[in-house]
Amino acid sequence: MTKRAILFALTVCAMLCCSFPLFAQQLTITGTVRAEDGKSPLNGVTVSVKNGNRTTQTGTDGKYSIVASIGQTLQFSFVGYALQEVEVGKKSVINITMSQQNESLNDVVVVGYGTQRRANLTGSVTTVNVNRTLKSRPITDLARGLQGAVPGLTITTPSGDIGTNPQIRLRGMFGSLNGPGAIPLILVDNVEFPDLRLLNPDDIESISVLKDAASTSLYGTRGAWGVILITTRTAKLGGDRSAISYSNNFSWNKPTITPKVAPIVEGTEMMLKANQRANPTTNEFNVLGLYYSQATLEKMKEWQSKYGGQDLGNDMVMGRDFDLVGTKLFFYRPWDPMKMYMREYTPQQSHNINFSGTSGKTGFTLGLGYLGQKGVLKVNPDEFQRFNATLGVTSQLADWFTARGKVVMSRAKRTVPYLFSSDVYDPWYYITRWPAFYPYGTYEGKPFRSSITEVEQASMIPQKDNMSRISLGGTFKLIKGLTVDLDYTYHNANYNELQTGGTVSAYNFWAYTGLNYSKYTSATYDRAVAIAARNERHALRGFATYTKKINDHSLKFILGTDAEKYEVYSQRSERRGLINEDFGEVNLATGDQYASSSHSHWATLGYVGRVNYAYKDKYLLEVNGRYDGSSSFPRDDQWAFFPSMSLGYLITEEKFMDFSKPILSSLKLRGSLGNVGNQSVGGNKFLRTMNSTSSGWFIGGANQLTFTNPPLVSSSLSWEKVQMLDIGADARLFNNTLGVTFDWYRRTTSDIISNAISVPSTLGTSAPVLNFAELRTTGWEVSVDWYKQFNNGLLLGVMGNVSDFKEVITKFANDTKDISSHYSGKTMGEIWGYTTDRFFTKDDFEQDGSGNLIMVNGKYVMKPGVAKQERWEEGAFFYGPGDIKYADLNKDGKIDIGTNTVSNPGDQHIIGNSTPRYQYALRLTAEFKGFDIGVFFQGVGKRDLWASGPVVIPGYRPGEGWYDHQLDYWTPERPDAYYPRPTDHINSNGTRNFLPQTKYLLNMAYTRLKVLNFGYKLPQKLIKRAHLNNVRVYVSGENLITWDHLRVPIDPEVDYTTAGLGDPNTFGRVYPYHKSFSAGIQISF
């Protein structure tokens, strides 16, 4: 015992530096693999050394050759045939006969607290084929790789920015009316891993997605919206062996679609029309000190005629490219900042190497990874780098005890230029914001004010993430059938950022002072800012498993407990007035100082129990229970019991189903019902907290600190309860070559914490929140797979899935059912708006004898029978020919909102829904004689979006740039145009021509060629001489083609709910999504 313990400890230390040589007697094993008739050779059977990296395939004659050590096990796998294992002895010839059986039912699936045969699963669990889904792709994180791979799993991204996290949701978008949405609990090696950016996809061994309450109940309070179980590479025991594998990927990324600013003449003409309509007596306008008029437009046309298409360099000439009249600047020359300052292709690379081996009863695995991404900027380019290391050791120290340990480390660094213009908007936003005459050049070698000038003079800001995780555990085999597992994990993550501001020198025309070259940034940007955050997680888990088989009865009992503590600290320090901009430290500034910090924590404790029962592997039963405690609730309401149960019936095992065997290989019916608690409702809702803030009142020269009134709180605030009903079926057909899985589910979230009562404003504080509201999610999922391997070695595969869900509020305190808030019966994501009738024409208005439109009180007079739209006429705006005419649905002669309630919405009605409906994916694969090809399509069948901002609403901000796709606007000569006549929409999408309506509702449905890859495995005869086991080269494309229905230049995958923090100005102007072209190699020794 002592010697083995010492060996285990020494191995952990030694593997951090190198691998050790392993020696064993090796043989060259040859043989022939035949079908169950004993005659037909099988071509393409995979022959591999179990727990090793050596692998080969049979030829057309069914023969194979592989090197293995005595005591190792050979595995023979072939789609549609039962897996066979044979231990290597002294014989050098091993012939195999394979039988067609339901291989998938014998698969082992990782579930809560252990594994389970797929045949005995009664819950809703989806496993991910890691090799097909994640390998041979230029993915930077797991979340992006899972898109489309699991039915019911929704992956959205706010932008294409490097080093950012997508959002993951399962079976719904909301789940509750509190918290971040239906975000599943993500566990890596059984402990939560909140930031998937820091996990190397190459380290992943298996992925299981648990969806229903019966499957997730053992994970308790934070598994209400499902659980994603990720297992990283684990050291294996058995035989003496060593193996090395290496893979890389080199990728070149290109934006999928970007907005294009309108050409200088056409764009300026639109700006003039919009501004002159709002200000009919004004002839000259400006945007940030850039003046333009009708005369300017003529100068632009003249410049285009003389110099268009010529390379004049970046330095501008006064009198040719611009004029200075007093302090007014008039620019005539067009600029294309995207072409000047953005890369057409951005490089990305990844490298991964893995060492694994076993010596005696100790095994190890060591994985190292690197990812490097370059951003789109040519000047001071942004960059993201990640380094990963994973070390795992397993050792059987005694017949009754196996110890294990794992260390996971990740270091990520994102480098971006300091943002002078805004703390929110990045340079990409600004270079797509302004009209084409915005000056990105220089005058006498000096730049004008622009986001690019600021980037060129900015310091680079390092944003560092460091994560380390240490896990120690062991398995005790106490008596036959009884094991006890104990595991402890410590997770630590740190974030650090140092911002160095300063000043920028340029011609600052924003100050309306003409050609004034100066330092223009305010004191708020001349600063050093230090940001730091640290979070710690302690997780302890222990459980006992007892299995017993009595004749045809199989029993499995699990009893355990787990505890988790989480704590997060953050602080921000700022000081203004840098002594030297090259040394951005807080203590190297002399101005005002600002500091803030935060600290939060929570803890959970749970006791779990599970019983599995199977009779003849035909009748299946699972019963679960969890008693949970959470610090998120008052002391008297911290604990709750959550039970669940599931049933399964493998009906094809019945004799009366024998007739179906030629077609129906297997059919399992299953169902589950259970309750889970949700604690993710926002902390401290039961506490009367007081928030501090600086008042802005100075007494004695000091800014006084004030505190808000504490709110009223409920004394009985408790869990939100989540009940899930799931009914499903798993079928295999046609000799197991075709598989179909179906699930229907209904999830009801009750006792949702919400405002349930109102209080008078004179009370001076807010009303207490109560467990009151209810939300119901109903959905279904279908997945299909078909694999067929032919005798000539050709392997074809098809995998597809489609899913849908709908979320409806069934209880909410809103008696009037005001549609601007939640109400009972509301479908989440619904969009209320108007039906677009058409453009107004001259015939809709009263005319005098000369055919001129009659005006009364500054507005055109509509003819009788034409519904009035007076509610939306304000200031200088009034409706006329070329404006939008809305449909008068209630026939009351006016367009309005009624009482803005469900019973009286005026002319509004539900015109769409932003929920992604009918999400689908299709994967096609083929393999033949070493060649392989894979095609993966992914899409959304129905999704609507009413968006705002300049890219989708012409004239949203008329002083900003108009876009090329908006040139199709109404004029008397072009009455069938797509957009109405140019108008100043005063930064709003809720007025004038762009009330939410059917015509300009965005159809976000799409189909995308997500992945196309082609690979080739070098023949064994060629690589054996180099002592290589496997070599595969491949090329791959990502997001190559998109089919959609959009007339605006946005990517249909954009998640408007998170893009730019919901700021409409950013919609369509976020960091671009990209398509990629990559190549790589995979080698194993």
mmCIF file with all atom_site columns, C-alpha atoms in Angstrom, residues 348-507:
data_model
loop_
_atom_site.group_PDB
_atom_site.id
_atom_site.type_symbol
_atom_site.label_atom_id
_atom_site.label_alt_id
_atom_site.label_comp_id
_atom_site.label_asym_id
_atom_site.label_entity_id
_atom_site.label_seq_id
_atom_site.pdbx_PDB_ins_code
_atom_site.Cartn_x
_atom_site.Cartn_y
_atom_site.Cartn_z
_atom_site.occupancy
_atom_site.B_iso_or_equiv
_atom_site.pdbx_formal_charge
_atom_site.auth_seq_id
_atom_site.auth_comp_id
_atom_site.auth_asym_id
_atom_site.auth_atom_id
_atom_site.pdbx_PDB_model_num
ATOM 1   C CA . GLN A 1 348 ? -6.092  32.073 -36.519 1.00 0.00 ? 348 GLN A CA 1
ATOM 2   C CA . GLN A 1 349 ? -4.174  28.996 -35.432 1.00 0.00 ? 349 GLN A CA 1
ATOM 3   C CA . SER A 1 350 ? -4.416  26.242 -32.843 1.00 0.00 ? 350 SER A CA 1
ATOM 4   C CA . HIS A 1 351 ? -2.015  23.511 -31.752 1.00 0.00 ? 351 HIS A CA 1
ATOM 5   C CA . ASN A 1 352 ? -2.693  20.581 -29.442 1.00 0.00 ? 352 ASN A CA 1
ATOM 6   C CA . ILE A 1 353 ? -0.474  17.781 -28.195 1.00 0.00 ? 353 ILE A CA 1
ATOM 7   C CA . ASN A 1 354 ? -1.476  14.933 -25.923 1.00 0.00 ? 354 ASN A CA 1
ATOM 8   C CA . PHE A 1 355 ? 0.675   12.405 -24.059 1.00 0.00 ? 355 PHE A CA 1
ATOM 9   C CA . SER A 1 356 ? -0.886  9.354  -22.446 1.00 0.00 ? 356 SER A CA 1
ATOM 10  C CA . GLY A 1 357 ? 0.358   6.121  -21.011 1.00 0.00 ? 357 GLY A CA 1
ATOM 11  C CA . THR A 1 358 ? 0.060   3.373  -18.460 1.00 0.00 ? 358 THR A CA 1
ATOM 12  C CA . SER A 1 359 ? 2.668   1.587  -16.400 1.00 0.00 ? 359 SER A CA 1
ATOM 13  C CA . GLY A 1 360 ? 1.447   -1.211 -14.208 1.00 0.00 ? 360 GLY A CA 1
ATOM 14  C CA . LYS A 1 361 ? -1.535  0.116  -12.287 1.00 0.00 ? 361 LYS A CA 1
ATOM 15  C CA . THR A 1 362 ? -0.849  3.807  -12.871 1.00 0.00 ? 362 THR A CA 1
ATOM 16  C CA . GLY A 1 363 ? -1.926  5.793  -15.917 1.00 0.00 ? 363 GLY A CA 1
ATOM 17  C CA . PHE A 1 364 ? -1.622  9.392  -16.966 1.00 0.00 ? 364 PHE A CA 1
ATOM 18  C CA . THR A 1 365 ? -2.719  11.844 -19.618 1.00 0.00 ? 365 THR A CA 1
ATOM 19  C CA . LEU A 1 366 ? -1.170  15.232 -20.341 1.00 0.00 ? 366 LEU A CA 1
ATOM 20  C CA . GLY A 1 367 ? -2.679  17.673 -22.812 1.00 0.00 ? 367 GLY A CA 1
ATOM 21  C CA . LEU A 1 368 ? -1.218  20.993 -23.959 1.00 0.00 ? 368 LEU A CA 1
ATOM 22  C CA . GLY A 1 369 ? -2.997  23.467 -26.194 1.00 0.00 ? 369 GLY A CA 1
ATOM 23  C CA . TYR A 1 370 ? -2.561  26.864 -27.796 1.00 0.00 ? 370 TYR A CA 1
ATOM 24  C CA . LEU A 1 371 ? -5.020  29.128 -29.607 1.00 0.00 ? 371 LEU A CA 1
ATOM 25  C CA . GLY A 1 372 ? -4.113  32.406 -31.303 1.00 0.00 ? 372 GLY A CA 1
ATOM 26  C CA . GLN A 1 373 ? -6.528  34.820 -33.003 1.00 0.00 ? 373 GLN A CA 1
ATOM 27  C CA . LYS A 1 374 ? -5.896  38.110 -34.739 1.00 0.00 ? 374 LYS A CA 1
ATOM 28  C CA . GLY A 1 375 ? -8.582  40.789 -34.967 1.00 0.00 ? 375 GLY A CA 1
ATOM 29  C CA . VAL A 1 376 ? -9.784  42.748 -37.973 1.00 0.00 ? 376 VAL A CA 1
ATOM 30  C CA . LEU A 1 377 ? -7.926  46.006 -37.334 1.00 0.00 ? 377 LEU A CA 1
ATOM 31  C CA . LYS A 1 378 ? -4.794  46.782 -39.360 1.00 0.00 ? 378 LYS A CA 1
ATOM 32  C CA . VAL A 1 379 ? -3.642  49.440 -36.871 1.00 0.00 ? 379 VAL A CA 1
ATOM 33  C CA . ASN A 1 380 ? -3.021  48.401 -33.273 1.00 0.00 ? 380 ASN A CA 1
ATOM 34  C CA . PRO A 1 381 ? -4.782  45.091 -34.001 1.00 0.00 ? 381 PRO A CA 1
ATOM 35  C CA . ASP A 1 382 ? -6.756  43.330 -31.320 1.00 0.00 ? 382 ASP A CA 1
ATOM 36  C CA . GLU A 1 383 ? -5.604  39.827 -30.421 1.00 0.00 ? 383 GLU A CA 1
ATOM 37  C CA . PHE A 1 384 ? -6.651  36.829 -28.360 1.00 0.00 ? 384 PHE A CA 1
ATOM 38  C CA . GLN A 1 385 ? -4.391  34.064 -27.082 1.00 0.00 ? 385 GLN A CA 1
ATOM 39  C CA . ARG A 1 386 ? -5.112  31.057 -24.895 1.00 0.00 ? 386 ARG A CA 1
ATOM 40  C CA . PHE A 1 387 ? -2.786  28.482 -23.374 1.00 0.00 ? 387 PHE A CA 1
ATOM 41  C CA . ASN A 1 388 ? -4.150  25.273 -21.847 1.00 0.00 ? 388 ASN A CA 1
ATOM 42  C CA . ALA A 1 389 ? -2.637  22.444 -19.847 1.00 0.00 ? 389 ALA A CA 1
ATOM 43  C CA . THR A 1 390 ? -4.459  19.415 -18.446 1.00 0.00 ? 390 THR A CA 1
ATOM 44  C CA . LEU A 1 391 ? -2.822  16.665 -16.426 1.00 0.00 ? 391 LEU A CA 1
ATOM 45  C CA . GLY A 1 392 ? -4.669  13.620 -15.152 1.00 0.00 ? 392 GLY A CA 1
ATOM 46  C CA . VAL A 1 393 ? -3.331  10.673 -13.167 1.00 0.00 ? 393 VAL A CA 1
ATOM 47  C CA . THR A 1 394 ? -5.114  7.514  -12.063 1.00 0.00 ? 394 THR A CA 1
ATOM 48  C CA . SER A 1 395 ? -3.557  4.811  -9.922  1.00 0.00 ? 395 SER A CA 1
ATOM 49  C CA . GLN A 1 396 ? -4.916  1.632  -8.410  1.00 0.00 ? 396 GLN A CA 1
ATOM 50  C CA . LEU A 1 397 ? -3.187  1.761  -5.031  1.00 0.00 ? 397 LEU A CA 1
ATOM 51  C CA . ALA A 1 398 ? -4.936  -1.345 -3.759  1.00 0.00 ? 398 ALA A CA 1
ATOM 52  C CA . ASP A 1 399 ? -7.427  -3.881 -5.000  1.00 0.00 ? 399 ASP A CA 1
ATOM 53  C CA . TRP A 1 400 ? -10.095 -1.934 -3.155  1.00 0.00 ? 400 TRP A CA 1
ATOM 54  C CA . PHE A 1 401 ? -8.925  1.642  -3.781  1.00 0.00 ? 401 PHE A CA 1
ATOM 55  C CA . THR A 1 402 ? -8.202  3.697  -6.931  1.00 0.00 ? 402 THR A CA 1
ATOM 56  C CA . ALA A 1 403 ? -6.984  7.266  -6.586  1.00 0.00 ? 403 ALA A CA 1
ATOM 57  C CA . ARG A 1 404 ? -7.270  9.982  -9.200  1.00 0.00 ? 404 ARG A CA 1
ATOM 58  C CA . GLY A 1 405 ? -6.102  13.533 -9.606  1.00 0.00 ? 405 GLY A CA 1
ATOM 59  C CA . LYS A 1 406 ? -6.418  16.175 -12.281 1.00 0.00 ? 406 LYS A CA 1
ATOM 60  C CA . VAL A 1 407 ? -5.017  19.644 -12.800 1.00 0.00 ? 407 VAL A CA 1
ATOM 61  C CA . VAL A 1 408 ? -6.521  21.977 -15.388 1.00 0.00 ? 408 VAL A CA 1
ATOM 62  C CA . MET A 1 409 ? -4.909  25.312 -16.140 1.00 0.00 ? 409 MET A CA 1
ATOM 63  C CA . SER A 1 410 ? -5.824  27.984 -18.635 1.00 0.00 ? 410 SER A CA 1
ATOM 64  C CA . ARG A 1 411 ? -4.363  31.384 -19.371 1.00 0.00 ? 411 ARG A CA 1
ATOM 65  C CA . ALA A 1 412 ? -6.107  33.731 -21.786 1.00 0.00 ? 412 ALA A CA 1
ATOM 66  C CA . LYS A 1 413 ? -5.101  37.199 -22.864 1.00 0.00 ? 413 LYS A CA 1
ATOM 67  C CA . ARG A 1 414 ? -7.210  39.525 -24.966 1.00 0.00 ? 414 ARG A CA 1
ATOM 68  C CA . THR A 1 415 ? -5.500  42.707 -26.120 1.00 0.00 ? 415 THR A CA 1
ATOM 69  C CA . VAL A 1 416 ? -7.565  45.626 -27.403 1.00 0.00 ? 416 VAL A CA 1
ATOM 70  C CA . PRO A 1 417 ? -6.840  49.308 -28.043 1.00 0.00 ? 417 PRO A CA 1
ATOM 71  C CA . TYR A 1 418 ? -8.003  51.808 -25.452 1.00 0.00 ? 418 TYR A CA 1
ATOM 72  C CA . LEU A 1 419 ? -11.367 53.331 -26.379 1.00 0.00 ? 419 LEU A CA 1
ATOM 73  C CA . PHE A 1 420 ? -11.311 57.112 -26.253 1.00 0.00 ? 420 PHE A CA 1
ATOM 74  C CA . SER A 1 421 ? -14.662 57.720 -27.921 1.00 0.00 ? 421 SER A CA 1
ATOM 75  C CA . SER A 1 422 ? -16.755 55.557 -25.645 1.00 0.00 ? 422 SER A CA 1
ATOM 76  C CA . ASP A 1 423 ? -16.550 52.875 -23.012 1.00 0.00 ? 423 ASP A CA 1
ATOM 77  C CA . VAL A 1 424 ? -19.212 50.910 -24.902 1.00 0.00 ? 424 VAL A CA 1
ATOM 78  C CA . TYR A 1 425 ? -18.647 51.292 -28.648 1.00 0.00 ? 425 TYR A CA 1
ATOM 79  C CA . ASP A 1 426 ? -15.643 49.756 -30.364 1.00 0.00 ? 426 ASP A CA 1
ATOM 80  C CA . PRO A 1 427 ? -13.828 51.085 -33.473 1.00 0.00 ? 427 PRO A CA 1
ATOM 81  C CA . TRP A 1 428 ? -15.893 48.854 -35.728 1.00 0.00 ? 428 TRP A CA 1
ATOM 82  C CA . TYR A 1 429 ? -19.024 50.713 -34.657 1.00 0.00 ? 429 TYR A CA 1
ATOM 83  C CA . TYR A 1 430 ? -17.535 54.085 -35.522 1.00 0.00 ? 430 TYR A CA 1
ATOM 84  C CA . ILE A 1 431 ? -16.099 53.309 -38.943 1.00 0.00 ? 431 ILE A CA 1
ATOM 85  C CA . THR A 1 432 ? -19.530 52.110 -40.081 1.00 0.00 ? 432 THR A CA 1
ATOM 86  C CA . ARG A 1 433 ? -21.287 55.073 -38.457 1.00 0.00 ? 433 ARG A CA 1
ATOM 87  C CA . TRP A 1 434 ? -20.398 58.196 -40.395 1.00 0.00 ? 434 TRP A CA 1
ATOM 88  C CA . PRO A 1 435 ? -21.160 59.324 -43.980 1.00 0.00 ? 435 PRO A CA 1
ATOM 89  C CA . ALA A 1 436 ? -18.681 58.760 -46.793 1.00 0.00 ? 436 ALA A CA 1
ATOM 90  C CA . PHE A 1 437 ? -17.298 62.338 -46.610 1.00 0.00 ? 437 PHE A CA 1
ATOM 91  C CA . TYR A 1 438 ? -16.077 61.870 -43.019 1.00 0.00 ? 438 TYR A CA 1
ATOM 92  C CA . PRO A 1 439 ? -12.320 62.621 -43.285 1.00 0.00 ? 439 PRO A CA 1
ATOM 93  C CA . TYR A 1 440 ? -10.118 59.623 -42.545 1.00 0.00 ? 440 TYR A CA 1
ATOM 94  C CA . GLY A 1 441 ? -7.137  61.167 -44.296 1.00 0.00 ? 441 GLY A CA 1
ATOM 95  C CA . THR A 1 442 ? -4.579  63.741 -43.157 1.00 0.00 ? 442 THR A CA 1
ATOM 96  C CA . TYR A 1 443 ? -3.842  67.379 -43.867 1.00 0.00 ? 443 TYR A CA 1
ATOM 97  C CA . GLU A 1 444 ? -0.189  68.418 -43.952 1.00 0.00 ? 444 GLU A CA 1
ATOM 98  C CA . GLY A 1 445 ? 0.585   65.004 -42.474 1.00 0.00 ? 445 GLY A CA 1
ATOM 99  C CA . LYS A 1 446 ? -1.672  65.448 -39.459 1.00 0.00 ? 446 LYS A CA 1
ATOM 100 C CA . PRO A 1 447 ? -4.845  63.411 -38.909 1.00 0.00 ? 447 PRO A CA 1
ATOM 101 C CA . PHE A 1 448 ? -8.405  64.512 -38.403 1.00 0.00 ? 448 PHE A CA 1
ATOM 102 C CA . ARG A 1 449 ? -10.395 63.316 -35.414 1.00 0.00 ? 449 ARG A CA 1
ATOM 103 C CA . SER A 1 450 ? -11.731 59.797 -35.967 1.00 0.00 ? 450 SER A CA 1
ATOM 104 C CA . SER A 1 451 ? -11.924 56.444 -34.225 1.00 0.00 ? 451 SER A CA 1
ATOM 105 C CA . ILE A 1 452 ? -8.986  55.261 -36.341 1.00 0.00 ? 452 ILE A CA 1
ATOM 106 C CA . THR A 1 453 ? -6.870  58.219 -35.230 1.00 0.00 ? 453 THR A CA 1
ATOM 107 C CA . GLU A 1 454 ? -7.698  57.320 -31.662 1.00 0.00 ? 454 GLU A CA 1
ATOM 108 C CA . VAL A 1 455 ? -6.814  53.658 -32.216 1.00 0.00 ? 455 VAL A CA 1
ATOM 109 C CA . GLU A 1 456 ? -3.489  54.631 -33.792 1.00 0.00 ? 456 GLU A CA 1
ATOM 110 C CA . GLN A 1 457 ? -2.570  56.742 -30.759 1.00 0.00 ? 457 GLN A CA 1
ATOM 111 C CA . ALA A 1 458 ? -4.074  54.421 -28.144 1.00 0.00 ? 458 ALA A CA 1
ATOM 112 C CA . SER A 1 459 ? -2.278  52.223 -25.670 1.00 0.00 ? 459 SER A CA 1
ATOM 113 C CA . MET A 1 460 ? -3.030  48.530 -25.902 1.00 0.00 ? 460 MET A CA 1
ATOM 114 C CA . ILE A 1 461 ? -5.113  47.198 -23.024 1.00 0.00 ? 461 ILE A CA 1
ATOM 115 C CA . PRO A 1 462 ? -4.316  43.688 -21.762 1.00 0.00 ? 462 PRO A CA 1
ATOM 116 C CA . GLN A 1 463 ? -7.290  41.733 -20.416 1.00 0.00 ? 463 GLN A CA 1
ATOM 117 C CA . LYS A 1 464 ? -6.001  38.619 -18.659 1.00 0.00 ? 464 LYS A CA 1
ATOM 118 C CA . ASP A 1 465 ? -7.929  35.564 -17.490 1.00 0.00 ? 465 ASP A CA 1
ATOM 119 C CA . ASN A 1 466 ? -6.145  32.932 -15.435 1.00 0.00 ? 466 ASN A CA 1
ATOM 120 C CA . MET A 1 467 ? -7.928  29.786 -14.347 1.00 0.00 ? 467 MET A CA 1
ATOM 121 C CA . SER A 1 468 ? -6.666  26.823 -12.376 1.00 0.00 ? 468 SER A CA 1
ATOM 122 C CA . ARG A 1 469 ? -8.535  23.803 -11.116 1.00 0.00 ? 469 ARG A CA 1
ATOM 123 C CA . ILE A 1 470 ? -7.310  20.973 -8.924  1.00 0.00 ? 470 ILE A CA 1
ATOM 124 C CA . SER A 1 471 ? -9.353  17.826 -8.410  1.00 0.00 ? 471 SER A CA 1
ATOM 125 C CA . LEU A 1 472 ? -8.558  14.944 -6.101  1.00 0.00 ? 472 LEU A CA 1
ATOM 126 C CA . GLY A 1 473 ? -10.652 11.870 -5.606  1.00 0.00 ? 473 GLY A CA 1
ATOM 127 C CA . GLY A 1 474 ? -10.852 8.172  -5.186  1.00 0.00 ? 474 GLY A CA 1
ATOM 128 C CA . THR A 1 475 ? -13.080 5.129  -5.563  1.00 0.00 ? 475 THR A CA 1
ATOM 129 C CA . PHE A 1 476 ? -13.400 2.576  -2.781  1.00 0.00 ? 476 PHE A CA 1
ATOM 130 C CA . LYS A 1 477 ? -14.605 -0.947 -3.608  1.00 0.00 ? 477 LYS A CA 1
ATOM 131 C CA . LEU A 1 478 ? -15.856 -2.063 -0.213  1.00 0.00 ? 478 LEU A CA 1
ATOM 132 C CA . ILE A 1 479 ? -17.798 -5.243 -0.980  1.00 0.00 ? 479 ILE A CA 1
ATOM 133 C CA . LYS A 1 480 ? -19.055 -6.867 -4.125  1.00 0.00 ? 480 LYS A CA 1
ATOM 134 C CA . GLY A 1 481 ? -21.299 -4.413 -5.940  1.00 0.00 ? 481 GLY A CA 1
ATOM 135 C CA . LEU A 1 482 ? -20.659 -1.518 -3.546  1.00 0.00 ? 482 LEU A CA 1
ATOM 136 C CA . THR A 1 483 ? -18.416 1.420  -4.416  1.00 0.00 ? 483 THR A CA 1
ATOM 137 C CA . VAL A 1 484 ? -17.917 4.774  -2.723  1.00 0.00 ? 484 VAL A CA 1
ATOM 138 C CA . ASP A 1 485 ? -16.643 7.820  -4.619  1.00 0.00 ? 485 ASP A CA 1
ATOM 139 C CA . LEU A 1 486 ? -15.216 10.893 -2.948  1.00 0.00 ? 486 LEU A CA 1
ATOM 140 C CA . ASP A 1 487 ? -14.102 13.959 -4.901  1.00 0.00 ? 487 ASP A CA 1
ATOM 141 C CA . TYR A 1 488 ? -12.976 17.461 -4.016  1.00 0.00 ? 488 TYR A CA 1
ATOM 142 C CA . THR A 1 489 ? -12.348 20.282 -6.495  1.00 0.00 ? 489 THR A CA 1
ATOM 143 C CA . TYR A 1 490 ? -10.882 23.710 -5.993  1.00 0.00 ? 490 TYR A CA 1
ATOM 144 C CA . HIS A 1 491 ? -11.488 26.173 -8.818  1.00 0.00 ? 491 HIS A CA 1
ATOM 145 C CA . ASN A 1 492 ? -9.836  29.580 -8.942  1.00 0.00 ? 492 ASN A CA 1
ATOM 146 C CA . ALA A 1 493 ? -10.210 32.219 -11.646 1.00 0.00 ? 493 ALA A CA 1
ATOM 147 C CA . ASN A 1 494 ? -8.652  35.670 -11.790 1.00 0.00 ? 494 ASN A CA 1
ATOM 148 C CA . TYR A 1 495 ? -9.242  38.559 -14.147 1.00 0.00 ? 495 TYR A CA 1
ATOM 149 C CA . ASN A 1 496 ? -6.965  41.581 -14.494 1.00 0.00 ? 496 ASN A CA 1
ATOM 150 C CA . GLU A 1 497 ? -7.146  44.580 -16.757 1.00 0.00 ? 497 GLU A CA 1
ATOM 151 C CA . LEU A 1 498 ? -5.020  47.711 -16.847 1.00 0.00 ? 498 LEU A CA 1
ATOM 152 C CA . GLN A 1 499 ? -6.347  50.596 -18.920 1.00 0.00 ? 499 GLN A CA 1
ATOM 153 C CA . THR A 1 500 ? -4.026  53.383 -19.930 1.00 0.00 ? 500 THR A CA 1
ATOM 154 C CA . GLY A 1 501 ? -5.744  56.399 -21.431 1.00 0.00 ? 501 GLY A CA 1
ATOM 155 C CA . GLY A 1 502 ? -4.154  59.691 -22.247 1.00 0.00 ? 502 GLY A CA 1
ATOM 156 C CA . THR A 1 503 ? -4.770  62.289 -24.915 1.00 0.00 ? 503 THR A CA 1
ATOM 157 C CA . VAL A 1 504 ? -5.178  62.294 -28.686 1.00 0.00 ? 504 VAL A CA 1
ATOM 158 C CA . SER A 1 505 ? -3.851  64.923 -31.074 1.00 0.00 ? 505 SER A CA 1
ATOM 159 C CA . ALA A 1 506 ? -5.813  65.679 -34.253 1.00 0.00 ? 506 ALA A CA 1
ATOM 160 C CA . TYR A 1 507 ? -7.781  68.308 -36.118 1.00 0.00 ? 507 TYR A CA 1
#
